[in-house]
Amino acid sequence: MSFRIEQDTSARDSFGEYRYRIYSGARLVAHYWHDYRGDEHGIEFLNGTSESYPVGSMVEFIEGGGPKPLVLSARAIAYLEMKVAS
């Protein structure tokens, strides 16, 4: 499976959550979020399940940002493959 992450560009409060969409191919499978500091994070799958702190910390789930494109970490991809397959 091929996964990708895109940042949700809708307006947010200064200290609001950052939100992302996760796709498997062209199909949206989940929404990922983290607080403004990256301390808390979670994932909400379109099937209605959700989980806090998938694969540890936020920086272990997504990589990049700033001048680099956002990508899912190897651990995040392995996690998503397990969750989306079940």
C-alpha positions in Angstrom: 0.0 0.0 0.0 1.1 3.5 -0.7 0.3 6.1 1.9 0.7 9.9 1.9 -0.1 12.8 4.2 -1.4 16.2 3.4 -1.8 19.1 5.8 -5.3 20.5 6.2 -5.0 24.2 5.2 -8.2 25.3 6.8 -8.0 28.2 9.4 -7.0 27.3 12.9 -6.6 29.2 16.2 -3.1 30.2 17.2 -2.8 27.4 19.7 -5.2 25.1 17.8 -4.4 21.6 16.5 -2.7 21.0 13.3 -4.7 18.6 11.2 -3.7 16.3 8.3 -5.4 13.9 5.8 -3.9 10.5 5.2 -4.5 8.7 2.0 -4.0 5.2 0.8 -3.5 5.7 -2.9 -6.3 8.1 -3.8 -8.6 7.0 -1.0 -8.8 9.1 2.2 -8.4 6.7 5.2 -7.8 8.9 8.2 -7.3 12.3 9.8 -4.2 12.9 11.9 -3.8 15.7 14.4 -1.3 17.1 16.8 -1.3 20.0 19.2 0.7 23.2 18.5 3.7 21.9 20.4 3.6 18.4 19.1 3.1 16.9 22.6 -0.3 15.3 22.0 -1.3 13.7 18.8 -3.8 11.2 17.5 -5.5 9.6 14.5 -9.1 9.2 13.5 -9.9 6.6 10.9 -12.9 7.0 8.6 -14.3 3.7 9.9 -14.9 5.5 13.2 -12.0 4.2 15.3 -9.5 6.5 16.8 -6.3 6.2 18.8 -4.1 8.6 20.8 -0.3 8.5 20.5 0.1 6.2 17.5 3.7 4.9 17.3 5.0 7.1 20.1 5.6 10.8 19.5 4.5 13.1 16.7 8.0 13.3 15.3 8.0 9.5 15.0 4.8 9.7 12.9 5.5 12.5 10.4 8.8 13.8 9.1 9.7 16.9 7.1 8.0 20.3 7.3 9.4 23.7 6.7 11.3 23.6 3.4 11.0 19.8 3.2 7.8 18.0 2.2 5.8 16.2 4.9 6.1 12.4 4.7 5.0 9.6 6.9 7.8 7.8 8.8 8.5 4.1 8.2 6.9 3.4 11.6 3.8 5.3 10.6 3.5 3.4 7.4 3.9 0.1 9.1 1.2 1.2 11.6 -1.2 2.3 8.9 -0.7 -0.9 6.9 -1.7 -2.9 10.0 -4.7 -0.7 10.8 -6.1 -0.3 7.3 -5.7 -4.0 6.6 -7.8 -4.9 9.6 
